[in-house]
Every structure is written in C-alpha cells, then in structure tokens.
PDB file of C-alpha atoms and ligand atoms in Angstrom:
ATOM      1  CA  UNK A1017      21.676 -34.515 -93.614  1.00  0.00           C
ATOM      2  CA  UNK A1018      22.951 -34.674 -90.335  1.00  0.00           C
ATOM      3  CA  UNK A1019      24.580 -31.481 -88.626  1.00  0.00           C
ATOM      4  CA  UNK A1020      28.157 -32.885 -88.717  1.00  0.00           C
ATOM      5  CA  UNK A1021      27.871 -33.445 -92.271  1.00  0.00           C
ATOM      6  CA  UNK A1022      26.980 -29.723 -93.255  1.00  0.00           C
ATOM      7  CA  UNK A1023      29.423 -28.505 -91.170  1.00  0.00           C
ATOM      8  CA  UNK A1024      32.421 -31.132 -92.165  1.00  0.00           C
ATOM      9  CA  UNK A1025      31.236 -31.127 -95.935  1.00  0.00           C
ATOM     10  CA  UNK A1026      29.767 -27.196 -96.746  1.00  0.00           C
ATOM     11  CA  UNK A1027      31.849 -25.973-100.034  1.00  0.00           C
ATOM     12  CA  UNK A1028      30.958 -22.587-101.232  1.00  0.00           C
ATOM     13  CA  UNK A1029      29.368 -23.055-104.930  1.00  0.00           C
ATOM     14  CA  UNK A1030      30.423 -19.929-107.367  1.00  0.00           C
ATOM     15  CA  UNK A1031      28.502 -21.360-110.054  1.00  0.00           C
ATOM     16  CA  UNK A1032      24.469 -21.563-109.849  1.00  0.00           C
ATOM     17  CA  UNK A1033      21.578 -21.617-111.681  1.00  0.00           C
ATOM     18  CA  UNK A1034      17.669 -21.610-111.328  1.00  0.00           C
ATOM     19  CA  UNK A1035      15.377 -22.607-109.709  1.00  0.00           C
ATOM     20  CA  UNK A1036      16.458 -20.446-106.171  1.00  0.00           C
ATOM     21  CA  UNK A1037      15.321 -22.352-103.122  1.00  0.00           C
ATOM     22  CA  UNK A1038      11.464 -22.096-102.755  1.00  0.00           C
ATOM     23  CA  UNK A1039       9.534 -20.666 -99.784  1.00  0.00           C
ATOM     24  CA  UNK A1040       9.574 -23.544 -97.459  1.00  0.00           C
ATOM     25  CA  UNK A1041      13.508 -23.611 -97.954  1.00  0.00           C
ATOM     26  CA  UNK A1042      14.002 -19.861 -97.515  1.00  0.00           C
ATOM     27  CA  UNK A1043      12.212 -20.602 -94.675  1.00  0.00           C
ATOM     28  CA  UNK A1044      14.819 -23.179 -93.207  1.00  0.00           C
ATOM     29  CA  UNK A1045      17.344 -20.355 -94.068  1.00  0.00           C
ATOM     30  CA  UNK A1046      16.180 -17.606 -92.067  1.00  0.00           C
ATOM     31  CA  UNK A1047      15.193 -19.563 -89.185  1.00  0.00           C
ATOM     32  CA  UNK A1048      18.710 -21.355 -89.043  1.00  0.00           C
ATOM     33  CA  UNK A1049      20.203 -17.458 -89.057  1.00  0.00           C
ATOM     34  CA  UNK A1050      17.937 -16.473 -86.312  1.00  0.00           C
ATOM     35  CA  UNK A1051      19.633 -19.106 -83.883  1.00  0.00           C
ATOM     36  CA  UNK A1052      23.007 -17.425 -84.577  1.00  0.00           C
ATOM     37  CA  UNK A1053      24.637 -17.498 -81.134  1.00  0.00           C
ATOM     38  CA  UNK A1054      23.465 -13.679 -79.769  1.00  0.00           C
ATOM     39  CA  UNK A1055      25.150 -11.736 -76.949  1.00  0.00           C
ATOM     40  CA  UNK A1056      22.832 -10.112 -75.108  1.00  0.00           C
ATOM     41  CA  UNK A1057      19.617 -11.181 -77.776  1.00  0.00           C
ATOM     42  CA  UNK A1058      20.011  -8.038 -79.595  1.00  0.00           C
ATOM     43  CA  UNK A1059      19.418  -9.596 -82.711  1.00  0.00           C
ATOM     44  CA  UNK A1060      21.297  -7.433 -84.459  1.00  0.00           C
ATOM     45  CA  UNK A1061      20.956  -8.111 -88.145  1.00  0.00           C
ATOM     46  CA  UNK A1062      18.088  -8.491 -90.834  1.00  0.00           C
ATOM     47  CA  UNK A1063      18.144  -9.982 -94.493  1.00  0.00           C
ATOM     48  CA  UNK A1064      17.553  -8.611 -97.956  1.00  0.00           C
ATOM     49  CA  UNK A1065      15.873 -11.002-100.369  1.00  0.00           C
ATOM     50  CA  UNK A1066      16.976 -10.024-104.043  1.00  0.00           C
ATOM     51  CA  UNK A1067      15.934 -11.709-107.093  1.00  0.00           C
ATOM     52  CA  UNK A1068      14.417 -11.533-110.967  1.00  0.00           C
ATOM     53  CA  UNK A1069      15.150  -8.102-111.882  1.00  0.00           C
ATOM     54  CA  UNK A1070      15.930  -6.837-108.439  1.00  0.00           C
ATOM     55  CA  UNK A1071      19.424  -8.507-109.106  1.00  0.00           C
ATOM     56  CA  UNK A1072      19.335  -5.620-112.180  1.00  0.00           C
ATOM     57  CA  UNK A1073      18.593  -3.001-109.964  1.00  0.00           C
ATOM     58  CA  UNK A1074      21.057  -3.972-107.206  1.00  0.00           C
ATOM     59  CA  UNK A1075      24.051  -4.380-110.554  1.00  0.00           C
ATOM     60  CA  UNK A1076      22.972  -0.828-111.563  1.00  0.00           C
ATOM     61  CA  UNK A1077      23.576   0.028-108.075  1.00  0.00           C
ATOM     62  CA  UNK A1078      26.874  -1.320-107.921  1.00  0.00           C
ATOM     63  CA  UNK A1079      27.855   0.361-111.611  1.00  0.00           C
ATOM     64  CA  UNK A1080      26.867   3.650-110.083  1.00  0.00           C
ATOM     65  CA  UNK A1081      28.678   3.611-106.888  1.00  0.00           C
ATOM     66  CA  UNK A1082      31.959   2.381-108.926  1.00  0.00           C
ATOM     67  CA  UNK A1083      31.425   4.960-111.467  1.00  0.00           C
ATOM     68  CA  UNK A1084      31.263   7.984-108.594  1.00  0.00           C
ATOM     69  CA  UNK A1085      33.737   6.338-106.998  1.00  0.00           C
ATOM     70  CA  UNK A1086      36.801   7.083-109.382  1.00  0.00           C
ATOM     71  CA  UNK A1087      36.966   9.095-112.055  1.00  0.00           C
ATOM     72  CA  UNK A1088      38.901   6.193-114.571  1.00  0.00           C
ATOM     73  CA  UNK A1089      36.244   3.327-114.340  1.00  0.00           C
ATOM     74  CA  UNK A1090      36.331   1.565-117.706  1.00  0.00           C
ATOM     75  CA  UNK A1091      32.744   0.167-119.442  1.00  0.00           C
ATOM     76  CA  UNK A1092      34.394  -3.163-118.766  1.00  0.00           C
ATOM     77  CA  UNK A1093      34.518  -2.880-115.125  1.00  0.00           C
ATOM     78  CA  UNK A1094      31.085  -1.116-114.991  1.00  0.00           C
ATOM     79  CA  UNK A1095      29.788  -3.771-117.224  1.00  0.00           C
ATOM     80  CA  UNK A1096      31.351  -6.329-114.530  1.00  0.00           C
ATOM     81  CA  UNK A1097      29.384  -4.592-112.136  1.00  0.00           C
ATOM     82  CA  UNK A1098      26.110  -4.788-113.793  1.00  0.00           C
ATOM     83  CA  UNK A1099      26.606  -8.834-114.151  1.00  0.00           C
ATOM     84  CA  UNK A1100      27.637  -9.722-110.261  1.00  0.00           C
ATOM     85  CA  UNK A1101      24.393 -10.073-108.873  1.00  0.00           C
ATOM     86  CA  UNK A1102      23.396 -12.143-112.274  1.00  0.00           C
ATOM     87  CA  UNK A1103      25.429 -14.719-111.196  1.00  0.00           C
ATOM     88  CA  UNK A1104      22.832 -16.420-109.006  1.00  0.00           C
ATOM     89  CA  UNK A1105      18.881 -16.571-109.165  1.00  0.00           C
ATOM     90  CA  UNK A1106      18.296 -15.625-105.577  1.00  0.00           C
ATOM     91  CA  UNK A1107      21.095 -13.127-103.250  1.00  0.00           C
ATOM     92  CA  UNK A1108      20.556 -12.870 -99.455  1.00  0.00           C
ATOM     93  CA  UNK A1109      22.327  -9.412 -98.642  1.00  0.00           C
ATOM     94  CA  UNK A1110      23.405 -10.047 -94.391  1.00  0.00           C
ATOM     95  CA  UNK A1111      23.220  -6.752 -92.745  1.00  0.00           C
ATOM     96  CA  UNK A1112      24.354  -6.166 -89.496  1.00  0.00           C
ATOM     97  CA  UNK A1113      22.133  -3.714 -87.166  1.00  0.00           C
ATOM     98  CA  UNK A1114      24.776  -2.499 -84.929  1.00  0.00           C
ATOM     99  CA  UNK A1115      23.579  -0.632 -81.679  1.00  0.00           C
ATOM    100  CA  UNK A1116      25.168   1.037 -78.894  1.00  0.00           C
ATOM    101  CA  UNK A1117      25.036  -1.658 -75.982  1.00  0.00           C
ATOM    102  CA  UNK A1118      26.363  -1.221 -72.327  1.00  0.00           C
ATOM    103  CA  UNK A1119      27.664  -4.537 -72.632  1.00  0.00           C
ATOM    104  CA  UNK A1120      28.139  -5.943 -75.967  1.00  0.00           C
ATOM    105  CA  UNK A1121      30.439  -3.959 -78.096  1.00  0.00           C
ATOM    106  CA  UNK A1122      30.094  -3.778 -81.740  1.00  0.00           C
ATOM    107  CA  UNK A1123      32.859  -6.408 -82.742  1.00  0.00           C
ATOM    108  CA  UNK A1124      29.979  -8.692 -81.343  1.00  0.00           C
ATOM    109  CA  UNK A1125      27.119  -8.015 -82.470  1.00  0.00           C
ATOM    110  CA  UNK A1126      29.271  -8.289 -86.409  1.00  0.00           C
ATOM    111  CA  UNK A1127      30.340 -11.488 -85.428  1.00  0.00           C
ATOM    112  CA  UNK A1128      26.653 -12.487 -84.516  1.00  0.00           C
ATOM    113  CA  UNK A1129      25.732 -11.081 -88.265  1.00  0.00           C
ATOM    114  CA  UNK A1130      28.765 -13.273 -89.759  1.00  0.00           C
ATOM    115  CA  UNK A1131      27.302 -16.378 -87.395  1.00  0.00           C
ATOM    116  CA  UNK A1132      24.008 -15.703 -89.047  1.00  0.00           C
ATOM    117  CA  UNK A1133      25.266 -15.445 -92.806  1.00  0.00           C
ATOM    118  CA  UNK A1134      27.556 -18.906 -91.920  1.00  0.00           C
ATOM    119  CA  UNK A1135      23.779 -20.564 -90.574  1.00  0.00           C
ATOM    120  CA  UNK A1136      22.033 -19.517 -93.814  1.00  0.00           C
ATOM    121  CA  UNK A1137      25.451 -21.498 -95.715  1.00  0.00           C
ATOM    122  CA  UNK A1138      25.262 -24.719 -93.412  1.00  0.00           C
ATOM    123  CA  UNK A1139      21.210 -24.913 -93.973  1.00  0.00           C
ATOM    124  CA  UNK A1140      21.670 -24.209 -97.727  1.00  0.00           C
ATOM    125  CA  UNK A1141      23.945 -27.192 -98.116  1.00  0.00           C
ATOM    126  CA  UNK A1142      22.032 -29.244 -96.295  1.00  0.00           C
ATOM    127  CA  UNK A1143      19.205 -28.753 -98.173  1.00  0.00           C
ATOM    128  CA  UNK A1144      21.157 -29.218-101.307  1.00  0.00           C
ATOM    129  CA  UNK A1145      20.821 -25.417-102.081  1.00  0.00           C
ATOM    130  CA  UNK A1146      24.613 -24.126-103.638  1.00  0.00           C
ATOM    131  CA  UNK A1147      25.619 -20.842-101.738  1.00  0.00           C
ATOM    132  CA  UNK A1148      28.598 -18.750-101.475  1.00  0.00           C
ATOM    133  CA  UNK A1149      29.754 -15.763 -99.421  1.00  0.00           C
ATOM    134  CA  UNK A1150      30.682 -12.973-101.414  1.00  0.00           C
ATOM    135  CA  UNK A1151      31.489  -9.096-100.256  1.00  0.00           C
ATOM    136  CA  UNK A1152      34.277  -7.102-102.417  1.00  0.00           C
ATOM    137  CA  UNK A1153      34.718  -3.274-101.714  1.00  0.00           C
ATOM    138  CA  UNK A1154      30.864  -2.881-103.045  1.00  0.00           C
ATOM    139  CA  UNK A1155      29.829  -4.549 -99.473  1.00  0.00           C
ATOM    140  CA  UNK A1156      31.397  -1.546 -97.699  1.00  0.00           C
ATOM    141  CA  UNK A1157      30.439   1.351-100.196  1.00  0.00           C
ATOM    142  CA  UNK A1158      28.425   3.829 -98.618  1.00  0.00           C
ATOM    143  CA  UNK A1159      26.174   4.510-102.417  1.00  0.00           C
ATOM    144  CA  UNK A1160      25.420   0.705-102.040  1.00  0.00           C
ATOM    145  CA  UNK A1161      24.474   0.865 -98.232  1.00  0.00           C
ATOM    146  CA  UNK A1162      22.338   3.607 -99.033  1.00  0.00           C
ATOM    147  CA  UNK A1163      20.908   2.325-102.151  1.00  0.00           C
ATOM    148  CA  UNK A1164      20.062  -0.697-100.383  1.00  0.00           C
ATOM    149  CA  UNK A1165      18.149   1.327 -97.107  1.00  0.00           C
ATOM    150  CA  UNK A1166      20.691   1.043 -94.741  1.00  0.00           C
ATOM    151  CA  UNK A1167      20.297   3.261 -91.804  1.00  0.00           C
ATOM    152  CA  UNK A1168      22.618   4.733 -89.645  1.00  0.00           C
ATOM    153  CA  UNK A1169      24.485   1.739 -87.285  1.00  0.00           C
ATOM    154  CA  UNK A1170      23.889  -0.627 -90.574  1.00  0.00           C
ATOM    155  CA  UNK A1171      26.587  -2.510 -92.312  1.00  0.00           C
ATOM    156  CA  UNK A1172      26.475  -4.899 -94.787  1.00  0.00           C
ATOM    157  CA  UNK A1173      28.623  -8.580 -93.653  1.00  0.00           C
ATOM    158  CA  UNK A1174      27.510 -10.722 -96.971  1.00  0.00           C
ATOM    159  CA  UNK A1175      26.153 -11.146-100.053  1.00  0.00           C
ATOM    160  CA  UNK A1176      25.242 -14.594 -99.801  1.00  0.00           C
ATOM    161  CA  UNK A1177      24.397 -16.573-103.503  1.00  0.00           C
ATOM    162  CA  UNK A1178      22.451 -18.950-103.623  1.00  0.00           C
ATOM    163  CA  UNK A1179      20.608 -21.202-106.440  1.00  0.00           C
ATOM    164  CA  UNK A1180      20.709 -24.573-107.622  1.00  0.00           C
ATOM    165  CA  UNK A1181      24.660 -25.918-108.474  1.00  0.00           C
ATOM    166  CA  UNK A1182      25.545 -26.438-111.570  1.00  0.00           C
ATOM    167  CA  UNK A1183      28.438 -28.388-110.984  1.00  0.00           C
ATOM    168  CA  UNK A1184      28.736 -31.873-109.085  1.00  0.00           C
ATOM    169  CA  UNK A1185      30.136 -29.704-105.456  1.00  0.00           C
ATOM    170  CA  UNK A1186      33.609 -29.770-104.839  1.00  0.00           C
ATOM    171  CA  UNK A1187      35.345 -32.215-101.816  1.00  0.00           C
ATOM    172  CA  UNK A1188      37.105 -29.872 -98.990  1.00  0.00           C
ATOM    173  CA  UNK A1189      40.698 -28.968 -99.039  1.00  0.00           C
ATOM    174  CA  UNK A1190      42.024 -31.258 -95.930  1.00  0.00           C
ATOM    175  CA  UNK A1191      43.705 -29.447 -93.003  1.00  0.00           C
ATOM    176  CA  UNK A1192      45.938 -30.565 -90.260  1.00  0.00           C
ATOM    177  CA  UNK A1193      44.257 -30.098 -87.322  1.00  0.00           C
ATOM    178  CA  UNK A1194      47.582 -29.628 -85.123  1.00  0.00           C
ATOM    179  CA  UNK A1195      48.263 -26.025 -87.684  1.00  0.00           C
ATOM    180  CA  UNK A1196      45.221 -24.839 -85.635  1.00  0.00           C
ATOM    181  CA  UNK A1197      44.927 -26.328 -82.493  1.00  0.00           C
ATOM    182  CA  UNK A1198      47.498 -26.417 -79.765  1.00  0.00           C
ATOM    183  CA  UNK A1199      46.970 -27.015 -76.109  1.00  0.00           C
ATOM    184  CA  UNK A1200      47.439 -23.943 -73.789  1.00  0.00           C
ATOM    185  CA  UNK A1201      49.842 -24.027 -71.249  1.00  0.00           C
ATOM    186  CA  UNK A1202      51.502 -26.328 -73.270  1.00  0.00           C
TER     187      UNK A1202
HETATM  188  C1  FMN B1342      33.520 -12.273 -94.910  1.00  0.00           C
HETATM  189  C2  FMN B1342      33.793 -13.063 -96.155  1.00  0.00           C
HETATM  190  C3  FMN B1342      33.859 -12.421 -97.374  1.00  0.00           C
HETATM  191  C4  FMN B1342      34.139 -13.113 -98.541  1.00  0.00           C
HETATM  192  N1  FMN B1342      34.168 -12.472 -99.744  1.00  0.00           N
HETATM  193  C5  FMN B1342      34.438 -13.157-100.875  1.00  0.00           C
HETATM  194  C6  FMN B1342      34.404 -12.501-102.140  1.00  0.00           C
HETATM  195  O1  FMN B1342      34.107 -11.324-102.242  1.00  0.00           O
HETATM  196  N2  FMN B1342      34.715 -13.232-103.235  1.00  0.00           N
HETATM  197  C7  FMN B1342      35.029 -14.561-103.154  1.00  0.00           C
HETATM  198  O2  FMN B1342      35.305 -15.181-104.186  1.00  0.00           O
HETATM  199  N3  FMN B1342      35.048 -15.203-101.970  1.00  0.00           N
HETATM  200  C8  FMN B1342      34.751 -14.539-100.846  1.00  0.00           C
HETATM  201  N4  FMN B1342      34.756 -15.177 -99.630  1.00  0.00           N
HETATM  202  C9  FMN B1342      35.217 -16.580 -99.563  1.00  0.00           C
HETATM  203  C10 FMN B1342      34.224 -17.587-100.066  1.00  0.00           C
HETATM  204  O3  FMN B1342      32.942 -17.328 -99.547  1.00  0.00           O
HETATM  205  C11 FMN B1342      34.656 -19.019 -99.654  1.00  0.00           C
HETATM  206  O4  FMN B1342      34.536 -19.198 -98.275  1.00  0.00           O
HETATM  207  C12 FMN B1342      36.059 -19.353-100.077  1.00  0.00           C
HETATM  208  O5  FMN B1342      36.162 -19.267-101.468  1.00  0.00           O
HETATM  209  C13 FMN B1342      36.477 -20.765 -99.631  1.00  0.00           C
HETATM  210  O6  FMN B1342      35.609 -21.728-100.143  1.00  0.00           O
HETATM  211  P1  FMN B1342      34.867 -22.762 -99.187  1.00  0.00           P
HETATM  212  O7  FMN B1342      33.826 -21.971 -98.443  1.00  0.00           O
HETATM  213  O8  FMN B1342      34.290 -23.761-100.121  1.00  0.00           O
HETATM  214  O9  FMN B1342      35.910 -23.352 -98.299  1.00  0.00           O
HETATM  215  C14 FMN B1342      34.403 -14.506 -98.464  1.00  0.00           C
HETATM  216  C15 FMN B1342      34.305 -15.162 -97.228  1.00  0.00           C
HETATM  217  C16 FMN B1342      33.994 -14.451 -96.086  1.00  0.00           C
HETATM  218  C17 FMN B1342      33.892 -15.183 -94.758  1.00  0.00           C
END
C-alpha cells in the first residue's frame, strides 16, 4: 500500500480479534512512530506493549482507579472496566515523556506523542492490521498512570487497539475540503 492510500483510506476498527500483528509487524509499528516529526529530537514518548492476560491486569487497573475514584461506582461500570482492554488481542498504550526544554514547550513534545500514536494507525492499516485510538477519563487518571510506571513528566496520549478486523473496514465519511481550507489573506 502506497502512503497516500493509508493516509486517504485509514478507518479506525472498534471491533478486532486474534491473531495481534506478529513481531516483524510490531516492528513496522514502532519504527513508523519513531519518525514522528520531533522538535528539537527529544523523542519524547515510549510505548507499552499489553497483551494475553496483561490486558486483565491493565482492566483490574482501570476497575480500581474507577472504584477510588467515586464513592457510587456500580458492578456494571466496574465490570465495564474490567472488559475494555479485552476488546482487542494486542493494546499499544502512547505515553508522552514530557521534559522541560529551553525551546520546545510541552504542547510540542504532546503533539509529537499524538504524531507518533497517528504513525503506529497509518502503518497498521497498511499492513492490514485494524487499530483504533481510544483514551476516556482512564487515560488521564493518575491510579492508571501510576499503575502503568509512569514517572513524573509522563502522560498517557493513547490507547491504541489493535488486532485483526473482524468486519470488512468501513469507507471514510467524505469532507468538503473548502469547510477546512481557506486561503489567507483572502
Ligand atoms: C486523542 C484521541 C482520543 C480518542 N478517544 C476515543 C475514545 O476514547 N473512544 C472512541 O470511541 N474514540 C476515540 N477517539 C476517536 C477514534 O479513535 C476515531 O478517530 C473516531 O471514531 C473516528 O473514526 P475514524 O478514525 O475512522 O475516522 C479518539 C481520537 C483521538 C485523536
């Protein structure tokens, strides 16, 4: 697949199943993130792998930091929890390492992080691997930050899903380009 067609043609896939991509495709993933466009080369993110019963851990995880959260969190929404990170074989967690910088403020070194999580996306389609972006209040709880290992100046910009899709993918909304684009002066 050409880089055109990723880019025109990527659809986020909410419904996957095994097999999660193998090594030489995780490979393709990571090294398509690590040519995220990077004021300053601070590479300022790294990746969590989770799969097989990580993905319970990482639910359990979640469950707890709802449950501390608020006093009046029902078993339903706990059990909800539990199930999110079932819903795909393999979860890339995106975390942003941000560090003071004379230069580059922290806005940018985020947006390098998102640029990363949207390379790991374009390279999954493009290998045929489904993938979706997911975060919900659980991506900025501070029990799942620190459950997870982040330090200090971490933050987490995706969950990213990613398996095999069990559904033929979806064809892209289409836009009018002139809602988005407009000459300046005009
Ligand atoms: C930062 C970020 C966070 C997101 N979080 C969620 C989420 O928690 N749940 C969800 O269903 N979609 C989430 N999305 C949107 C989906 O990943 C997806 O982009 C959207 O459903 C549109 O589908 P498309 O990518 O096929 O156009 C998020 C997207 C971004 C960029």
């Amino acid at each position: 697949m050409d880089a055109l067609d990723a880019l025109l043609n990527r659809v986020s896939v909410p419904r996957l199943r095994e097999p999660a991509p193998d090594a030489a495709q995780r490979e393709l993933l990571f090294r398509a993130a690590l040519r995220a466009p990077d004021h300053g080369q601070l590479r300022p993110w790294r990746f969590l792998t989770i799969e097989g019963t990580g993905r319970e851990r990482l639910g359990e995880l979640f469950a707890q930091a709802l449950a501390v959260g608020a006093a009046d969190v029902g078993e339903e929404a706990l059990a909800k929890a539990r199930a999110m990170p079932l819903r795909a074989p393999l979860l890339v967690v995106v975390v942003a390492r941000v560090q003071e910088h004379f230069k580059v403020p922290p806005q940018e070194q985020v947006i390098a992080a998102g640029c990363a999580a949207h390379a790991i996306l374009l390279a999954a389609h493009a290998q045929g691997i489904g993938a979706v972006w997911r975060t919900g209040e659980l991506a900025y709880n501070a029990r799942v930050a620190a459950g997870l290992g982040l330090a200090a100046g971490e933050q987490i910009v995706a969950f990213l899903y990613l398996g095999t899709p069990e559904r033929e993918l979806r064809t892209p909304a289409p836009l009018q380009l002139t809602d988005f684009v407009s000459a300046w002066p005009h």
